[in-house]
Amino acid sequence: MIRFLTAVFVALALPVSAEVKIQEVTSDGGITAWLVEEHSIPFTALEIRFRGGASLDPAGKRGAINLMTATLEEGAGDLDAQGFAQARDALAAQYSFDVYDDALSISAQFLTENQDAAIDLLREALVNTRFDQSAIDRVRAQVEGVIRSDTTDPSDIARAALNGAAFGDHPYGSDLNGTLDSIATLTRDDMFEARDRVIAKDRIFVSAVGDITPEKLGLMLDTLFDGLPETGAPMPDETDFALGGGVTVIDFETPQSIALFGHEGIERDDERFFEAFILNTVLGGGNFDARLMTEVREKRGLTYGVNTFLVPKDHGEAILGSVRSSNDRIAQAIEVIRDEWARIATQGITEDELNDAKRYLTGAYPLRFDGNGPIANIMVGMQMQGLPIDYIATRNERLNALTLEQVNTVAAEIFDPEALHFVVVGQPENLTNSN
């Protein structure tokens, strides 16, 4: 996926300690957004998501939505790519367009004095996109470079193999960039079709933080989204993590092997998700006190880093992890990971580990609210996940209320060492394919 940041913008932030007061705003046209008013600086951050993302690629045209997204601001209306960039820079505005498996993301930042013009220009990119052939060809060449690079990167090779085996023909089973063959055939007409599949009114989520009133935001939303299709493409089917326990070895000449591993996960709206969140933090969730870091790195020196993460996508979920180790030691690292997976499933965690995880997760949370953009990003994510508007205020309370018994009950339900599958890219010693 190619990401374009279109202007350098001065970071203007809410104080970290400020209370986040969210208002729900509904425009006359029926667009709902969440707003945090902050009038101390003349600046607004706007976050927009269209549910579906690259998973809505048309059959046989994998990579179309990614290519389309990367070409959105390469000219609009009467402006070619250079003219659009000049107009944006003259407004001191910033736009970024990204696409993921389940969402197309648009971020916009602009000064209050240029608010209307910045929104008008963004609307041109969404509604009156040019998709000039020269721009498509230029961006396509960049995507082709990414695809070629991925075929020589052990991490990308492992990811592609694991996703393909786990999710098969579902969009999650292939890379959203597409293949060299699939993107080579994409036409200008395909770009317009791809845009209208995902950028539609029936899947919009919006948040705004900054120098803007509810009334002004409502008018802005109706202006911005005027002319979009009412409905987009149907969402993809649900899918299961179909890869069973075992090891897949992919031969690749490198002194260090990388292993991606995992099994079926837990949905974000599952009532047990907070327990799973704590368990993942204890097992391998990104801090140096996690069990896997202690056992694999600190005690045995098998790696510089090992981590695990929950992956609750819209249509399928997984618990995944990764580790790197030398070819002669990766088998031992995998054995330790399996043992720790089994230990947390059968024994759960301790009271001290629970308390440490709570302190870490609740203490780190306020630090995420360090600017208009990050706050807007968090709010739009909350909407997409179906979280309540008071989630920011109640989240730490909910974490702290969990008991050891509740957490350990979930540990036995979601961790399955027998289902754990490792995809290893490298030339590992004493490790062979097994299913």
XYZ file of C-alpha atoms in Angstrom:
435
model
C 0.000 0.000 0.000
C 1.315 3.431 -0.932
C 0.682 6.320 1.414
C 0.834 9.930 0.292
C 1.297 12.765 2.771
C 0.590 15.870 0.772
C 1.838 18.731 2.917
C 3.943 19.453 5.952
C 1.640 20.677 8.713
C 2.502 22.256 12.030
C 1.375 19.972 14.878
C -1.272 21.778 16.885
C -2.463 19.774 19.859
C -4.954 19.648 22.633
C -3.300 19.454 26.058
C -2.750 15.815 27.000
C -4.614 16.347 30.248
C -7.670 17.904 28.592
C -10.988 16.139 29.053
C -12.322 14.757 25.800
C -15.938 15.914 25.525
C -17.539 14.244 22.513
C -20.705 15.547 20.867
C -22.705 13.611 18.303
C -23.609 15.773 15.325
C -26.095 14.845 12.584
C -26.202 16.997 9.469
C -29.400 17.975 7.680
C -28.447 15.398 5.057
C -28.308 12.610 7.640
C -24.509 12.271 8.055
C -23.529 11.541 11.673
C -20.175 12.598 13.109
C -18.476 12.836 16.485
C -17.031 16.212 17.408
C -14.654 17.583 20.035
C -14.690 21.381 19.973
C -11.341 23.051 20.691
C -11.357 26.738 19.817
C -8.039 27.758 21.360
C -6.225 27.255 18.047
C -7.554 27.995 14.520
C -7.173 24.457 13.222
C -9.357 21.378 12.645
C -8.555 17.717 12.075
C -11.112 15.660 10.180
C -11.042 11.857 10.003
C -13.232 9.951 7.529
C -13.615 6.196 7.083
C -15.507 4.250 4.460
C -16.148 0.704 5.672
C -15.152 -2.077 3.305
C -11.769 -0.911 2.093
C -9.718 -3.139 -0.173
C -11.928 -6.117 0.646
C -14.381 -4.674 -1.879
C -12.102 -5.205 -4.873
C -14.105 -6.509 -7.850
C -13.606 -10.164 -8.719
C -10.461 -10.658 -10.760
C -9.262 -7.096 -10.107
C -7.297 -7.392 -6.892
C -5.448 -4.167 -6.192
C -8.000 -1.911 -7.891
C -9.099 -0.080 -4.732
C -5.526 0.372 -3.551
C -4.484 1.847 -6.906
C -7.581 4.038 -6.977
C -6.945 5.329 -3.442
C -3.365 6.234 -4.250
C -4.546 8.171 -7.328
C -7.392 10.142 -5.716
C -5.481 13.385 -5.343
C -3.571 13.068 -8.612
C -5.902 15.613 -10.165
C -9.550 16.580 -9.724
C -12.021 18.735 -11.649
C -10.117 21.316 -13.694
C -6.855 20.610 -11.841
C -4.246 18.117 -12.978
C -1.941 16.473 -10.407
C 0.387 19.472 -10.216
C -2.491 21.953 -10.083
C -4.175 20.010 -7.276
C -0.967 19.959 -5.246
C -0.484 23.692 -5.748
C -4.077 24.442 -4.697
C -3.716 22.304 -1.594
C -0.403 23.885 -0.616
C -1.796 27.385 -1.151
C -4.434 26.560 1.458
C -1.839 25.125 3.873
C -4.057 22.053 3.994
C -3.038 18.435 4.404
C -4.842 15.386 3.050
C -3.843 11.752 3.281
C -5.564 8.783 1.677
C -4.974 5.201 2.825
C -6.691 1.899 2.332
C -6.714 -1.184 4.551
C -8.502 -4.511 4.437
C -11.686 -3.137 6.011
C -11.604 0.628 5.513
C -10.621 3.445 3.215
C -9.217 6.237 5.346
C -9.094 9.966 4.642
C -7.391 12.430 6.978
C -7.713 16.171 6.462
C -6.221 19.041 8.417
C -6.856 22.700 7.690
C -6.808 26.181 9.170
C -10.080 27.824 10.119
C -9.594 30.688 7.666
C -9.300 28.177 4.778
C -11.877 25.703 6.025
C -14.469 26.069 3.262
C -11.933 26.081 0.442
C -10.110 23.053 1.890
C -13.363 21.078 2.045
C -14.310 22.119 -1.491
C -10.950 20.885 -2.772
C -11.283 17.588 -0.901
C -14.762 17.110 -2.366
C -13.319 17.571 -5.843
C -10.925 14.680 -5.149
C -13.799 12.420 -4.050
C -16.521 13.369 -6.518
C -14.778 14.845 -9.556
C -11.683 12.671 -9.602
C -9.828 12.877 -12.907
C -7.933 9.572 -12.938
C -5.752 10.818 -15.764
C -4.072 7.931 -17.540
C -0.623 9.422 -16.926
C -1.324 9.544 -13.182
C -2.648 5.982 -13.126
C 0.431 4.724 -14.957
C 2.785 6.612 -12.651
C 1.153 5.316 -9.479
C 0.848 1.812 -10.939
C 4.628 1.774 -11.449
C 5.092 2.655 -7.778
C 2.760 -0.123 -6.685
C 4.614 -2.559 -8.937
C 7.818 -1.590 -7.143
C 6.203 -2.372 -3.786
C 4.976 -5.761 -5.030
C 8.426 -6.696 -6.355
C 10.046 -5.611 -3.096
C 7.619 -7.747 -1.083
C 8.756 -10.879 -2.928
C 12.275 -10.428 -1.538
C 11.378 -9.497 2.039
C 11.149 -12.460 4.455
C 8.489 -10.752 6.590
C 6.262 -10.091 3.586
C 6.800 -13.610 2.264
C 5.742 -15.065 5.625
C 2.722 -12.774 5.867
C 1.543 -13.663 2.371
C 1.938 -17.388 3.041
C 0.135 -17.291 6.392
C -2.756 -15.154 5.122
C -3.153 -17.234 2.000
C -3.269 -20.489 3.929
C -5.522 -19.084 6.667
C -8.064 -17.185 4.544
C -7.801 -18.732 1.075
C -9.888 -17.025 -1.613
C -11.315 -14.441 0.775
C -9.849 -10.937 0.271
C -7.961 -11.359 3.553
C -6.036 -14.174 1.884
C -4.261 -11.934 -0.619
C -2.377 -8.669 -0.520
C -4.411 -5.529 -1.146
C -1.725 -4.273 -3.532
C -2.742 -7.045 -5.909
C -0.264 -8.874 -8.135
C 1.799 -7.694 -11.069
C -0.653 -9.469 -13.355
C -3.829 -8.161 -11.702
C -2.840 -4.489 -11.631
C -1.373 -4.579 -15.143
C -4.850 -4.983 -16.620
C -6.574 -2.244 -14.574
C -8.037 0.549 -16.701
C -9.214 4.089 -16.086
C -12.817 2.816 -16.050
C -11.802 0.358 -13.330
C -10.678 3.297 -11.185
C -14.093 4.942 -11.347
C -15.787 1.619 -10.571
C -13.452 0.989 -7.626
C -14.098 4.474 -6.227
C -17.859 4.048 -6.330
C -17.663 0.593 -4.728
C -16.205 1.948 -1.503
C -16.658 5.755 -1.357
C -20.411 5.812 -0.761
C -22.813 7.356 1.747
C -24.038 4.104 3.311
C -20.661 3.350 4.960
C -19.340 6.715 6.203
C -17.836 7.316 9.654
C -16.606 10.815 10.561
C -14.942 12.554 13.470
C -13.655 16.102 13.876
C -11.531 17.838 16.492
C -10.741 21.519 16.554
C -12.005 25.004 15.839
C -15.426 24.146 14.474
C -18.991 24.267 15.808
C -21.613 21.517 15.466
C -23.594 23.707 13.060
C -20.584 24.377 10.861
C -19.571 20.715 10.896
C -23.043 19.651 9.741
C -22.929 22.058 6.799
C -19.398 20.920 5.975
C -20.384 17.244 5.868
C -23.314 17.846 3.528
C -21.064 19.852 1.232
C -18.244 17.326 1.307
C -20.335 14.239 0.593
C -22.788 15.782 -1.867
C -22.685 13.778 -5.079
C -21.391 10.503 -3.624
C -23.269 7.284 -4.491
C -25.942 6.395 -1.937
C -24.740 2.782 -1.683
C -21.507 0.983 -2.383
C -20.613 -2.637 -3.074
C -21.865 -5.417 -0.746
C -19.513 -6.385 2.067
C -17.529 -9.620 1.677
C -18.598 -12.847 3.360
C -17.438 -13.884 6.809
C -14.385 -16.138 6.924
C -12.680 -18.425 9.432
C -8.989 -18.874 10.180
C -8.651 -22.170 8.309
C -4.995 -22.954 9.037
C -4.540 -25.776 11.552
C -1.657 -26.469 13.905
C 1.797 -27.187 12.537
C 4.807 -25.662 10.786
C 5.303 -24.410 7.230
C 8.912 -23.811 6.184
C 9.661 -21.583 3.188
C 13.266 -21.840 2.044
C 14.913 -18.427 1.750
C 18.632 -17.693 1.841
C 19.194 -15.582 4.938
C 21.174 -16.046 8.173
C 18.096 -15.294 10.265
C 14.669 -16.892 10.038
C 11.433 -15.068 10.675
C 8.369 -16.866 11.974
C 4.793 -15.630 11.925
C 2.413 -17.678 14.002
C -1.167 -17.753 15.160
C -4.619 -19.273 15.168
C -8.260 -18.200 15.300
C -8.926 -15.084 17.382
C -11.747 -13.149 19.004
C -14.155 -10.558 17.588
C -13.861 -6.942 18.715
C -17.485 -6.885 19.881
C -17.115 -10.131 21.852
C -17.960 -9.476 25.500
C -14.671 -11.192 26.410
C -12.478 -8.828 24.389
C -11.176 -6.843 27.366
C -10.048 -10.069 29.027
C -8.337 -11.101 25.785
C -6.702 -7.666 25.610
C -5.156 -8.141 29.057
C -4.081 -11.713 28.297
C -2.348 -10.648 25.093
C -0.548 -7.877 26.984
C 0.782 -10.390 29.494
C 1.768 -12.949 26.853
C 3.457 -10.808 24.211
C 1.642 -7.535 23.703
C 4.522 -5.199 23.062
C 6.212 -4.442 26.392
C 9.485 -5.799 27.746
C 7.807 -7.445 30.744
C 5.665 -9.731 28.565
C 6.149 -13.449 29.119
C 7.489 -14.176 25.656
C 10.042 -11.366 25.865
C 11.156 -12.731 29.229
C 11.342 -16.376 28.186
C 12.563 -16.063 24.597
C 14.791 -12.992 24.806
C 15.847 -12.300 28.369
C 16.340 -15.847 29.686
C 17.572 -17.574 26.527
C 18.816 -14.819 24.218
C 17.044 -16.331 21.220
C 15.787 -13.073 19.707
C 15.865 -9.298 19.951
C 12.098 -9.183 19.854
C 8.956 -11.301 19.929
C 5.396 -10.070 20.098
C 1.762 -11.090 19.801
C -1.311 -9.126 18.784
C -5.065 -9.488 18.467
C -6.371 -9.069 14.908
C -10.154 -8.567 15.040
C -10.995 -7.752 11.417
C -14.551 -7.063 10.287
C -15.101 -10.498 8.722
C -12.565 -12.759 10.416
C -10.235 -12.699 13.387
C -6.906 -14.116 14.562
C -4.356 -14.045 17.360
C -0.967 -13.622 15.691
C 2.655 -13.170 16.638
C 6.124 -12.857 15.159
C 9.692 -13.701 16.100
C 13.107 -13.580 14.449
C 16.027 -15.784 15.363
C 19.148 -17.235 13.793
C 18.606 -20.308 11.649
C 20.233 -22.568 14.257
C 18.027 -21.257 17.104
C 14.615 -20.572 15.588
C 13.413 -24.116 16.370
C 14.174 -23.543 20.053
C 12.376 -20.176 19.987
C 9.296 -21.859 18.508
C 9.378 -24.539 21.189
C 9.447 -21.913 23.945
C 6.576 -19.986 22.342
C 4.488 -23.162 22.141
C 5.204 -23.894 25.805
C 4.176 -20.405 26.872
C 1.027 -20.625 24.731
C 0.118 -23.840 26.529
C 0.975 -22.398 29.939
C -1.311 -19.391 29.586
C -4.110 -21.615 28.248
C -3.915 -24.089 31.125
C -2.723 -21.931 34.035
C -3.810 -18.442 33.067
C -1.965 -15.477 34.562
C -1.130 -14.421 38.111
C -2.642 -11.648 40.199
C 0.597 -9.670 39.913
C 0.583 -10.016 36.120
C -3.030 -8.879 36.006
C -2.295 -5.802 38.104
C 0.821 -4.962 36.087
C -1.119 -5.249 32.817
C -3.878 -3.014 34.160
C -1.360 -0.357 35.226
C 0.380 -0.495 31.860
C -2.797 -0.329 29.774
C -4.564 2.332 31.833
C -1.430 4.441 32.299
C -0.523 4.458 28.618
C -4.031 5.261 27.398
C -4.130 9.022 28.146
C -0.857 9.487 26.268
C -2.616 8.610 23.015
C -4.658 11.832 23.173
C -1.794 14.120 22.242
C -3.280 16.195 19.446
C -6.298 16.982 17.335
C -5.399 14.381 14.712
C -4.797 11.472 17.116
C -8.018 12.231 19.010
C -10.040 12.374 15.789
C -8.446 9.098 14.697
C -9.359 7.388 17.974
C -12.947 8.632 17.775
C -13.554 7.428 14.241
C -12.114 4.044 15.202
C -14.531 3.880 18.125
C -17.442 4.472 15.774
C -16.345 1.766 13.366
C -15.980 -0.699 16.224
C -19.429 0.101 17.579
C -18.099 1.456 20.870
C -20.246 3.838 22.943
C -19.604 7.564 22.868
C -18.506 7.483 26.532
C -15.903 4.760 25.876
C -12.918 7.069 26.477
C -14.264 8.010 29.910
C -15.185 4.454 30.931
C -12.518 2.322 29.244
C -10.008 2.293 32.116
C -12.786 1.679 34.615
C -13.866 -1.411 32.698
C -10.317 -2.731 32.558
C -9.743 -2.213 36.261
C -13.011 -3.994 37.129
C -11.895 -7.312 35.618
C -11.072 -10.072 38.080
C -8.408 -12.750 37.839
C -11.085 -15.424 37.571
C -12.755 -13.677 34.639
C -9.471 -13.258 32.792
C -8.265 -16.802 33.333
C -11.585 -18.276 32.245
C -11.121 -16.533 28.904
C -7.494 -17.706 28.649
C -8.657 -21.314 28.489
C -11.233 -20.387 25.851
C -9.154 -18.428 23.332
C -5.633 -19.881 23.478
C -5.195 -23.250 21.751
C -1.586 -24.493 21.553
C -2.615 -27.438 19.366
C -4.006 -25.039 16.731
C -0.935 -22.798 16.693
C 0.688 -22.691 13.243
C 4.135 -21.281 12.435
C 5.165 -20.028 8.997
C 8.966 -19.853 8.956
C 10.905 -18.112 6.203
C 14.631 -18.791 6.152
C 16.844 -21.872 6.375
C 15.955 -23.131 9.842
C 17.836 -26.043 11.331
C 15.957 -28.981 12.890
C 12.629 -27.723 11.599
C 10.525 -29.272 8.837
C 7.029 -28.941 7.442
C 4.349 -30.521 9.608
C 0.572 -30.316 9.758
